PDB file of C-alpha atoms and ligand atoms in Angstrom:
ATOM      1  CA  UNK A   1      65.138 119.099  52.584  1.00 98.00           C
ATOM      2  CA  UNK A   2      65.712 122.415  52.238  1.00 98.00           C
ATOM      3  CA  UNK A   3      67.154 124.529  49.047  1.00 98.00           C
ATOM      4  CA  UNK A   4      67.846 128.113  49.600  1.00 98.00           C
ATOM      5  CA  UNK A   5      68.229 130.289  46.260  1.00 98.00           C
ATOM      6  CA  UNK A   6      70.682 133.045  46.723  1.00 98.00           C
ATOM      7  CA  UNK A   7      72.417 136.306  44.857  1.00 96.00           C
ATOM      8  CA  UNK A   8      73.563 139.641  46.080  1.00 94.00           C
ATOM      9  CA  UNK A   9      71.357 141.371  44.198  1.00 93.00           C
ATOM     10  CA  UNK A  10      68.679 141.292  41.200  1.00 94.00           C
ATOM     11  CA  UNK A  11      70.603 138.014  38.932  1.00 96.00           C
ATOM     12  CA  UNK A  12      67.786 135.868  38.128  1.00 97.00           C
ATOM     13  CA  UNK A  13      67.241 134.342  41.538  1.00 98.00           C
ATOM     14  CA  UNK A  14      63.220 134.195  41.698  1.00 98.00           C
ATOM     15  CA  UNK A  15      63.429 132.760  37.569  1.00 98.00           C
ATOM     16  CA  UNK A  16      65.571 129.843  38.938  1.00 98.00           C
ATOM     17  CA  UNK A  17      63.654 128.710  42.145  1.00 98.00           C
ATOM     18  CA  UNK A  18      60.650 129.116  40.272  1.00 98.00           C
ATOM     19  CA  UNK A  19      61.495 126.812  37.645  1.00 98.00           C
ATOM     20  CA  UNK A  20      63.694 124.566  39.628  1.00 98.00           C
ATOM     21  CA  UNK A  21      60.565 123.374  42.010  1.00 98.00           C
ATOM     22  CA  UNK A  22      58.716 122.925  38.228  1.00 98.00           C
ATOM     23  CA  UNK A  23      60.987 120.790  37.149  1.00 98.00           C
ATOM     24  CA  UNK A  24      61.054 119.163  40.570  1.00 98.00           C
ATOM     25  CA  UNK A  25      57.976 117.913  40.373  1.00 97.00           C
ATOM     26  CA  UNK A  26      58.023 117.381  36.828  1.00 96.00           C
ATOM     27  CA  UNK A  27      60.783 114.431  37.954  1.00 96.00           C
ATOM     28  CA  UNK A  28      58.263 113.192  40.689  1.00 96.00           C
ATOM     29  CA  UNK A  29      59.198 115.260  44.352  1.00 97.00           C
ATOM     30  CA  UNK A  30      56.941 116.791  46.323  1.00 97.00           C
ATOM     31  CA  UNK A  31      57.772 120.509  46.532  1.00 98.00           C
ATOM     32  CA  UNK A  32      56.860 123.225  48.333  1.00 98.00           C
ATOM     33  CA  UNK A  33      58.308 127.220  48.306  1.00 98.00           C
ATOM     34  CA  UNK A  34      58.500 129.561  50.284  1.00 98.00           C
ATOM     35  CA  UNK A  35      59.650 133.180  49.756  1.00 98.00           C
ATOM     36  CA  UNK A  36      61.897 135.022  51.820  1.00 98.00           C
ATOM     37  CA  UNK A  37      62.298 137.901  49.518  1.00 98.00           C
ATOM     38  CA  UNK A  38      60.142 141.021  50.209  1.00 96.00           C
ATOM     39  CA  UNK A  39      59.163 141.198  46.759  1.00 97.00           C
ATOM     40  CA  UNK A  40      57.137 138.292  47.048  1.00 98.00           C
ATOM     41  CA  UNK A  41      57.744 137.492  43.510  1.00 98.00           C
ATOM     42  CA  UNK A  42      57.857 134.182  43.451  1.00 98.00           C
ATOM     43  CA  UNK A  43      54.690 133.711  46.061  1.00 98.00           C
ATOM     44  CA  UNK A  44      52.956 136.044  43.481  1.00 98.00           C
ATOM     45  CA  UNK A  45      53.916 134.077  40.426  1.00 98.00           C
ATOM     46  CA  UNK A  46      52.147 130.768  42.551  1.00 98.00           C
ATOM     47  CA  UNK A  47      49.067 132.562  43.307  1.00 98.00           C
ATOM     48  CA  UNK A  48      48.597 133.947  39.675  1.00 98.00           C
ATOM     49  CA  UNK A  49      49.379 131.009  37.646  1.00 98.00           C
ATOM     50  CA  UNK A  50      47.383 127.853  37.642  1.00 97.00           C
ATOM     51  CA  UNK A  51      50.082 125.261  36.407  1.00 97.00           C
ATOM     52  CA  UNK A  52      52.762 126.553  39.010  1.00 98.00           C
ATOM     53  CA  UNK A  53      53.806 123.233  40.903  1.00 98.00           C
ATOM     54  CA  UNK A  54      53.145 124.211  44.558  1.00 98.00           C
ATOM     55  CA  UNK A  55      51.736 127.030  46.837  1.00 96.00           C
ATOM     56  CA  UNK A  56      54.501 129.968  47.764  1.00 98.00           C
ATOM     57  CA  UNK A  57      54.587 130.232  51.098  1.00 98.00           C
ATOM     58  CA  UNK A  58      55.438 134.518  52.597  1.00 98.00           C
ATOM     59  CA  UNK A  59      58.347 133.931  54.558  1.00 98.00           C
ATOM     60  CA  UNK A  60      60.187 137.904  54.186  1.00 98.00           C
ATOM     61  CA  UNK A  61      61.137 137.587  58.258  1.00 98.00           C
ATOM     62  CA  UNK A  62      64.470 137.497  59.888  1.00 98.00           C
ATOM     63  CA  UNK A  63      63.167 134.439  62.596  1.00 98.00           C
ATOM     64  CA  UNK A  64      62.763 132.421  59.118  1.00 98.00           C
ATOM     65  CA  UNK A  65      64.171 129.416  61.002  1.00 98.00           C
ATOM     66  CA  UNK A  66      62.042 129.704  63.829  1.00 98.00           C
ATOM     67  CA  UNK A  67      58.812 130.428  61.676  1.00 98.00           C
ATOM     68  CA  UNK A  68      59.088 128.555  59.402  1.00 98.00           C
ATOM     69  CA  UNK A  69      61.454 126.095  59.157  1.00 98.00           C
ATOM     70  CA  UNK A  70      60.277 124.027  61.829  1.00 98.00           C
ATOM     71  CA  UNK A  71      56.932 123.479  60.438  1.00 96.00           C
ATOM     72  CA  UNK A  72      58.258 122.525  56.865  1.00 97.00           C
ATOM     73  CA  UNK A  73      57.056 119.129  55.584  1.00 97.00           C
ATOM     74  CA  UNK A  74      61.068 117.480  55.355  1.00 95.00           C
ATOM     75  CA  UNK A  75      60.025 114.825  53.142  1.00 95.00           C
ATOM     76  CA  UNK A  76      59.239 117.592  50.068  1.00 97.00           C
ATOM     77  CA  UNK A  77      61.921 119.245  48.656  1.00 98.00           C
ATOM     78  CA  UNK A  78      61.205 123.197  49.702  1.00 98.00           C
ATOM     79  CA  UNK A  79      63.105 125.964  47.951  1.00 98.00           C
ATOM     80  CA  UNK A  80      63.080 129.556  49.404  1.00 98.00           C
ATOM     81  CA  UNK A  81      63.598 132.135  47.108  1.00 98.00           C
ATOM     82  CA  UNK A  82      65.818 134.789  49.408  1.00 98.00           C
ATOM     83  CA  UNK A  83      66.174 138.829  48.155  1.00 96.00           C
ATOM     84  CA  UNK A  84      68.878 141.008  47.706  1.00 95.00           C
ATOM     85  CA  UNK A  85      71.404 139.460  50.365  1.00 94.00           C
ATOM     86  CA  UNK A  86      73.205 142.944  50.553  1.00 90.00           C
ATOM     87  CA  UNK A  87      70.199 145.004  51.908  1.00 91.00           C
ATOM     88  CA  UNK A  88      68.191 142.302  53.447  1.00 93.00           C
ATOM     89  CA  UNK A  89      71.189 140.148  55.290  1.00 95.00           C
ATOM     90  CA  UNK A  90      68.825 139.033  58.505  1.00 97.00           C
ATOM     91  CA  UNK A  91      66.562 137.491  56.611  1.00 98.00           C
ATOM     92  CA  UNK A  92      69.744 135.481  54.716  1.00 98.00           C
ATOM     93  CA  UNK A  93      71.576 134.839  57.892  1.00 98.00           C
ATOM     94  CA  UNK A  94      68.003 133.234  59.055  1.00 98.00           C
ATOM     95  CA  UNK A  95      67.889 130.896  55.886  1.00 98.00           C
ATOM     96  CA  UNK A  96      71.147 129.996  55.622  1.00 98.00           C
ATOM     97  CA  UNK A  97      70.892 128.865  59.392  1.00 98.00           C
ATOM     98  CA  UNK A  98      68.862 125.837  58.231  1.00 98.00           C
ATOM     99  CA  UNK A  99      69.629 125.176  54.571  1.00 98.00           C
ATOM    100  CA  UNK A 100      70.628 122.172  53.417  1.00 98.00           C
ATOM    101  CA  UNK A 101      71.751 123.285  50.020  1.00 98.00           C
ATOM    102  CA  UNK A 102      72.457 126.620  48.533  1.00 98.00           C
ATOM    103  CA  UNK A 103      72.264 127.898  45.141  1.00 98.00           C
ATOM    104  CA  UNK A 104      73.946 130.885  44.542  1.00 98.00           C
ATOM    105  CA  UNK A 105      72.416 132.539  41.290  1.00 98.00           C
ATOM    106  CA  UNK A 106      75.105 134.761  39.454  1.00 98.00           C
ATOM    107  CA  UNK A 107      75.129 136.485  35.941  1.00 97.00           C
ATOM    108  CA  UNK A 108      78.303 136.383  34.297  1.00 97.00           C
ATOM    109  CA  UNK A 109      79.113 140.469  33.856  1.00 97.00           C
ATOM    110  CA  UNK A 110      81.820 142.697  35.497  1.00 96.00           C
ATOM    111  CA  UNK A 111      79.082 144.235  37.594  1.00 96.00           C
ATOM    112  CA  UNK A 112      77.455 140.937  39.193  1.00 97.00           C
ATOM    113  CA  UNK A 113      80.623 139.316  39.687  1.00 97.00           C
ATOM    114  CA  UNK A 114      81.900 142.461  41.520  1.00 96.00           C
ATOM    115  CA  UNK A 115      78.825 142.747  43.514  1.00 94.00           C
ATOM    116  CA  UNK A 116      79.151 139.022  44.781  1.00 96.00           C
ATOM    117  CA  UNK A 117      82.650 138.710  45.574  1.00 96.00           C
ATOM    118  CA  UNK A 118      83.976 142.003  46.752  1.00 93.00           C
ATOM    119  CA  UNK A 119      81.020 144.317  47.231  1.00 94.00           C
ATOM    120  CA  UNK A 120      81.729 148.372  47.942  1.00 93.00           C
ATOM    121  CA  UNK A 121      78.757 148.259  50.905  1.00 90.00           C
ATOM    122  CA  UNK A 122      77.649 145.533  52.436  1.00 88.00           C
ATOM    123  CA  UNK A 123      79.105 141.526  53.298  1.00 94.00           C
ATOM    124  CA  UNK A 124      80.122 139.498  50.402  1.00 96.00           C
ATOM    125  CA  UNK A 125      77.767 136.404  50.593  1.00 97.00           C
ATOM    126  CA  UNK A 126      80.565 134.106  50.803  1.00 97.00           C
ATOM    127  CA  UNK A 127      81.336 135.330  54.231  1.00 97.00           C
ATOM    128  CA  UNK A 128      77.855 135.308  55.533  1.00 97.00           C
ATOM    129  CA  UNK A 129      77.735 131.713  54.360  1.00 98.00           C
ATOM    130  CA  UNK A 130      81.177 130.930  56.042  1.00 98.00           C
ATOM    131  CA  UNK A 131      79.940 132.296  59.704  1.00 97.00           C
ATOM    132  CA  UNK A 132      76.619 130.907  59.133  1.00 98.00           C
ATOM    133  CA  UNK A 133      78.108 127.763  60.630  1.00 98.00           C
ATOM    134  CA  UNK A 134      78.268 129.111  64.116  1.00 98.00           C
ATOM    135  CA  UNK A 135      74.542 129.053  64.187  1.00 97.00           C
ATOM    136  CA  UNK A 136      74.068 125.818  62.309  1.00 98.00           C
ATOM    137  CA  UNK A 137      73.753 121.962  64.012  1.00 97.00           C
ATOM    138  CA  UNK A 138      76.735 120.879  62.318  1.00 97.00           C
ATOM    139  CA  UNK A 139      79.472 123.690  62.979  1.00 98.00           C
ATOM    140  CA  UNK A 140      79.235 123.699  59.273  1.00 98.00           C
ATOM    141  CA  UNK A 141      78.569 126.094  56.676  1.00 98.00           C
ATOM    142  CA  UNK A 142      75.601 124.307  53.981  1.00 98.00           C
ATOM    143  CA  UNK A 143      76.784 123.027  50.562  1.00 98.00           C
ATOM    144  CA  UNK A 144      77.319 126.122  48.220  1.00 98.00           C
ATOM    145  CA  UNK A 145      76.674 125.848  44.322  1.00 98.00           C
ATOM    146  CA  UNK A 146      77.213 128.594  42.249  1.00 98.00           C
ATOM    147  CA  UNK A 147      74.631 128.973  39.437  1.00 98.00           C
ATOM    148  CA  UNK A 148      75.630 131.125  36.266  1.00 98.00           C
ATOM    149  CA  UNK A 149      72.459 132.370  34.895  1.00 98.00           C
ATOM    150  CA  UNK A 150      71.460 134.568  31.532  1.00 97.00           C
ATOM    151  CA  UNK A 151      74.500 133.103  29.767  1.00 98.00           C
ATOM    152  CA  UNK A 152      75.387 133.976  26.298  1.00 97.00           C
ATOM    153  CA  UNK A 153      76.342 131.194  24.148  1.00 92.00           C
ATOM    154  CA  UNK A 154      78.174 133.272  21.914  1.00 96.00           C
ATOM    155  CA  UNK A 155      80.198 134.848  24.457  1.00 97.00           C
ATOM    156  CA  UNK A 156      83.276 133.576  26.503  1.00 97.00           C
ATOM    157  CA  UNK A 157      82.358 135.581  29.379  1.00 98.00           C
ATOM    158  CA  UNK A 158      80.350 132.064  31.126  1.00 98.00           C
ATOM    159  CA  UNK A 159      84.003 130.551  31.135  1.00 98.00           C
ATOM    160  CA  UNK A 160      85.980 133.108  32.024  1.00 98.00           C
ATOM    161  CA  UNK A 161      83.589 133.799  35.211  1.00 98.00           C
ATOM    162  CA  UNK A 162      82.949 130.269  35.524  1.00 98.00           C
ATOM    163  CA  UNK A 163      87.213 129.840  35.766  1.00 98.00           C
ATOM    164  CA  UNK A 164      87.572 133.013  38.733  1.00 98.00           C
ATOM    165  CA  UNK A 165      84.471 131.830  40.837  1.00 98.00           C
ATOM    166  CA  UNK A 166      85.984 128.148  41.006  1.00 98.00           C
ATOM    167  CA  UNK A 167      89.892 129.212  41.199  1.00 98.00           C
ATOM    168  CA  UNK A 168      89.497 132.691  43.610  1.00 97.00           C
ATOM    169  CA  UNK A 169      89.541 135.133  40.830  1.00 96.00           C
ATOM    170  CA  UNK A 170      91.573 136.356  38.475  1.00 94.00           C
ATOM    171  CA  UNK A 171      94.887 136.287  40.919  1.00 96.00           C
ATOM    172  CA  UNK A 172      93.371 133.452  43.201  1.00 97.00           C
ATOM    173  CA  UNK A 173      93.149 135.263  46.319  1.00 97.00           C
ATOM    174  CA  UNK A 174      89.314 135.328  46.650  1.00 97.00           C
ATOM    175  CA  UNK A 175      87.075 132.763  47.708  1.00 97.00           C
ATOM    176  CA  UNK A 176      86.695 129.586  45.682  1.00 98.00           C
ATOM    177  CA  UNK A 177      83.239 128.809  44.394  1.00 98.00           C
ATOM    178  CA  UNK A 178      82.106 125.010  44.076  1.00 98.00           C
ATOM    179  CA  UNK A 179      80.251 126.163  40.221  1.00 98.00           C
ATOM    180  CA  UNK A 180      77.803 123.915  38.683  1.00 98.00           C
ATOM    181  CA  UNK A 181      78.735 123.106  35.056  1.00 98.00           C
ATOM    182  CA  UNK A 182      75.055 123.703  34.246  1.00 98.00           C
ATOM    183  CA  UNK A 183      74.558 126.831  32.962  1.00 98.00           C
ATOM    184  CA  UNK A 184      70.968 128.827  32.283  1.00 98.00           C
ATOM    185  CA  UNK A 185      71.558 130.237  29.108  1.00 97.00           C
ATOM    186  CA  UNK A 186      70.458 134.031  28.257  1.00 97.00           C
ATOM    187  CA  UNK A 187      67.235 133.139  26.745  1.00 96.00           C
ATOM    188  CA  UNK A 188      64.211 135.414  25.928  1.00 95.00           C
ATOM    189  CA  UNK A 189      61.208 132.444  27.355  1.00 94.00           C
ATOM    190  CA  UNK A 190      63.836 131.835  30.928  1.00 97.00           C
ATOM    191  CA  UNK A 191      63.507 135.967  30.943  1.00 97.00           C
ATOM    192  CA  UNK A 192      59.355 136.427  30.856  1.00 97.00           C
ATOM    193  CA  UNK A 193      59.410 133.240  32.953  1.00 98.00           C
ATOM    194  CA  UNK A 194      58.867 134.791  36.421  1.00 98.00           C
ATOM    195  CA  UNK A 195      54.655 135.222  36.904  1.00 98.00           C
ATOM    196  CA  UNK A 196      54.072 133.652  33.933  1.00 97.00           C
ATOM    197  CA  UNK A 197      52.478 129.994  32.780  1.00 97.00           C
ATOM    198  CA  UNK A 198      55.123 126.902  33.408  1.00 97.00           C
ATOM    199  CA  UNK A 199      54.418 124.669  30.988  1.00 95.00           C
ATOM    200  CA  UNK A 200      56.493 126.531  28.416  1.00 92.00           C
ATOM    201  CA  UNK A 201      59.231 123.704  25.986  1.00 89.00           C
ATOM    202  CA  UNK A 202      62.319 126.403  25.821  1.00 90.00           C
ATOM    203  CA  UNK A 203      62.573 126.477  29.637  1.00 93.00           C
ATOM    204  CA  UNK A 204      62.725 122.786  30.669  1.00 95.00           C
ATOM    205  CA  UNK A 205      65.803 121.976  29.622  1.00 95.00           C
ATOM    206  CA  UNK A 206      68.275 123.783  31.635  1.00 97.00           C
ATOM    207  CA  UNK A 207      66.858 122.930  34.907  1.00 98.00           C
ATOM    208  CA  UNK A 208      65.998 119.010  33.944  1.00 97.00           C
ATOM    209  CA  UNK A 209      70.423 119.248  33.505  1.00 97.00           C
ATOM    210  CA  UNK A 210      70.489 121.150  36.506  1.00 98.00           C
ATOM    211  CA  UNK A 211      68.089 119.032  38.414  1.00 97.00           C
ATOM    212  CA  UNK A 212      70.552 115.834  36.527  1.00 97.00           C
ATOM    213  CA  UNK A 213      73.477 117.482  38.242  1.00 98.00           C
ATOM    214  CA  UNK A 214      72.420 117.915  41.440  1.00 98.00           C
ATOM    215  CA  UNK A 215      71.181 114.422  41.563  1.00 97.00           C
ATOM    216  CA  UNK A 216      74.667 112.651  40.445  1.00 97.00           C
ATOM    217  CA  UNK A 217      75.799 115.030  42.538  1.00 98.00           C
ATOM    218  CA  UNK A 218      74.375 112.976  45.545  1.00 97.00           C
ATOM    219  CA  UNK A 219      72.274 116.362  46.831  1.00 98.00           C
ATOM    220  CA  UNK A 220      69.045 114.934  45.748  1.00 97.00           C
ATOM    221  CA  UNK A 221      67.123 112.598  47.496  1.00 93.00           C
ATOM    222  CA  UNK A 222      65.831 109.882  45.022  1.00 85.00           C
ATOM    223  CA  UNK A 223      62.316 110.402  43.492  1.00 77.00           C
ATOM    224  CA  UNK A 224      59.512 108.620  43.970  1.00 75.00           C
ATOM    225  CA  UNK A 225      59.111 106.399  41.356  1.00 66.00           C
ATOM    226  CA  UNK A 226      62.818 105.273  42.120  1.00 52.00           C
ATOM    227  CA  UNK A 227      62.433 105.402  45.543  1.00 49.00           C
ATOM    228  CA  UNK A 228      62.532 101.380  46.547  1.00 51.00           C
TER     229      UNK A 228
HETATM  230  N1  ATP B 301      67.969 133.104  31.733  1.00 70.44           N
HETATM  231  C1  ATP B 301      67.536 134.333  31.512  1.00 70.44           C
HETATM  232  N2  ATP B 301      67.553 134.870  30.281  1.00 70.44           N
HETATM  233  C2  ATP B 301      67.137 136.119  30.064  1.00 70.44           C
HETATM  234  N3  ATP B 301      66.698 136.941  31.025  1.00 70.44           N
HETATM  235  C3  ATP B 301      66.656 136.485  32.268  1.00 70.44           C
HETATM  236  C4  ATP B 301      67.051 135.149  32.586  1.00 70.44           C
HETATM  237  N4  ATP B 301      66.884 134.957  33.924  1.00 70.44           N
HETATM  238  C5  ATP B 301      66.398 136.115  34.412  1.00 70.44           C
HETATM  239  N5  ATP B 301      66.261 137.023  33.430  1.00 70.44           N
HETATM  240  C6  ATP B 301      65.796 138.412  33.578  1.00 70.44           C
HETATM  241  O1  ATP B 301      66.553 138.985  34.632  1.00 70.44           O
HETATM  242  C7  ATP B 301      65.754 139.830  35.428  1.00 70.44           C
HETATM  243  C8  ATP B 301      65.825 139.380  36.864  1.00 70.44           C
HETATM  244  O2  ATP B 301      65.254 138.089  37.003  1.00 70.44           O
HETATM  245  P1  ATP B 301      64.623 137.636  38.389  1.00 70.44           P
HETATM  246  O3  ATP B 301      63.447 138.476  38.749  1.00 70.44           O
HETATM  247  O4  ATP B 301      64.454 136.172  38.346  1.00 70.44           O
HETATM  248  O5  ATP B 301      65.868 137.981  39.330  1.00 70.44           O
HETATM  249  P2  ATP B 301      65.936 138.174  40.895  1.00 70.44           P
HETATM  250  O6  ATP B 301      67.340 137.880  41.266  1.00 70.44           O
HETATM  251  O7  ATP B 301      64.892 137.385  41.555  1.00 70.44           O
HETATM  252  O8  ATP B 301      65.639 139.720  41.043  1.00 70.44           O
HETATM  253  P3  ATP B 301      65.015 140.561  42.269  1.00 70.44           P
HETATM  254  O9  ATP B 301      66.139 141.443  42.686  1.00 70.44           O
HETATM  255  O10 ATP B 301      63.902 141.343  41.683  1.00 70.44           O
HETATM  256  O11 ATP B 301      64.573 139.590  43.306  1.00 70.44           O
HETATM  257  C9  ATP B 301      64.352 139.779  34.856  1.00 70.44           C
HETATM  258  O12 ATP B 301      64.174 140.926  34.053  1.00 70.44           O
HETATM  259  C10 ATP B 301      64.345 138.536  33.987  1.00 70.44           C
HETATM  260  O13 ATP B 301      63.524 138.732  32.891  1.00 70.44           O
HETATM  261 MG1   MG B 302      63.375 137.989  42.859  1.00 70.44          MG
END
């Protein structure tokens, strides 16, 4: 299968694929990534670091789904990491051609939640996953998660945007976001994460829950040691 890590802009999105194919294969899958970002952050952090879980494929092209997705291994689970979908939108049109799940990363600020549901430039990602079914086998747009990330435990702001992503915003007239009750907390060790060693206690634990989710979720195949 294939996950496809999304935002509109800079909210965390290479720090959660990165850490969501470790704990993958912590829990037994096969993984692979691949990086659709031009940054090439996360295929950087792979290269650099010896206990990262998988090689980082370079996959910054708009013909992502004719490069690359037909030569994916489909038993693994593969995540792409995918940049700034306002500035770089044929390279997320390609991904989200082929997905099988998204994750849609998202801080919980004024600012981020502007910038992903009514952006001043650009096509809010909620629309380019909507007409992303014309080019898909189904008809039909992938399964959409919304991800809060750096979330302050102190704070009510995690609720409050938690409440207007699932319910269309404060006056209900925006697009409704399926959100995952998992929530990566605002945390100093998920911050230095990206290009740095794994194997580090004060990350696991948010993406084992998320990984928990996703499975009872039914979007997980099971893992191999389950697998009959
Ligand atoms: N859970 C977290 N807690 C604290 N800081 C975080 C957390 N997740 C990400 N950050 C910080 O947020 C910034 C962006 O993270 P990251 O590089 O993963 O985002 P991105 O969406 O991939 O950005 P880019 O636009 O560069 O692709 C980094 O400075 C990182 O340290
Ligand atoms: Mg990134």
């Amino acid at each position: 299968m294939l996950i496809a890590s999304l935002k509109p802009r800079t909210m965390g999105g290479t720090t959660n694929s990165g850490l969501l194919l470790y704990a993958l294969n912590r829990a037994g899958y096969d993984v692979a990534g691949y990086d659709a970002d031009e940054s090439l952050q996360l295929h950087a952090w792979a290269r650099d670091v010896d206990d990262f879980p998988c090689e980082v494929i370079a996959a910054d092209t708009p013909a992502f789904a004719e490069e690359h997705y037909p030569a994916m291994d489909h038993s693994r689970i593969n995540v792409v990491d995918t940049g700034h979908a306002e500035n770089h939108s044929a390279i997320v049109d390609s991904v989200l051609e082929v997905a099988d799940l998204v994750i849609v990363t998202i801080s919980p600020t004024k600012p981020d939640y502007n910038r992903l549901t009514k952006p001043e430039r650009g096509t809010p990602i909620s629309k380019m996953i909507r007409r992303s079914a014309s080019l898909r086998d189904t008809g039909e747009p992938p399964v959409t998660l919304a991800l809060l990330n750096r979330c302050n435990a102190s704070s009510n702001k995690p609720k409050k945007y938690a409440e207007w992503l699932a319910n269309g915003g404060e006056h209900g007239t925006l697009p409704r976001w399926d959100v995952l009750s998992t929530r990566i907390p605002l945390h100093t060790a998920v911050g230095n994460a990206v290009g740095a060693r794994c194997d580090q206690r004060d990350q696991r634990a948010p993406f084992d829950a998320l990984l928990t989710e996703l499975r009872h979720r039914g979007l997980l195949p099971a893992p191999p040691e389950v697998r009959p």
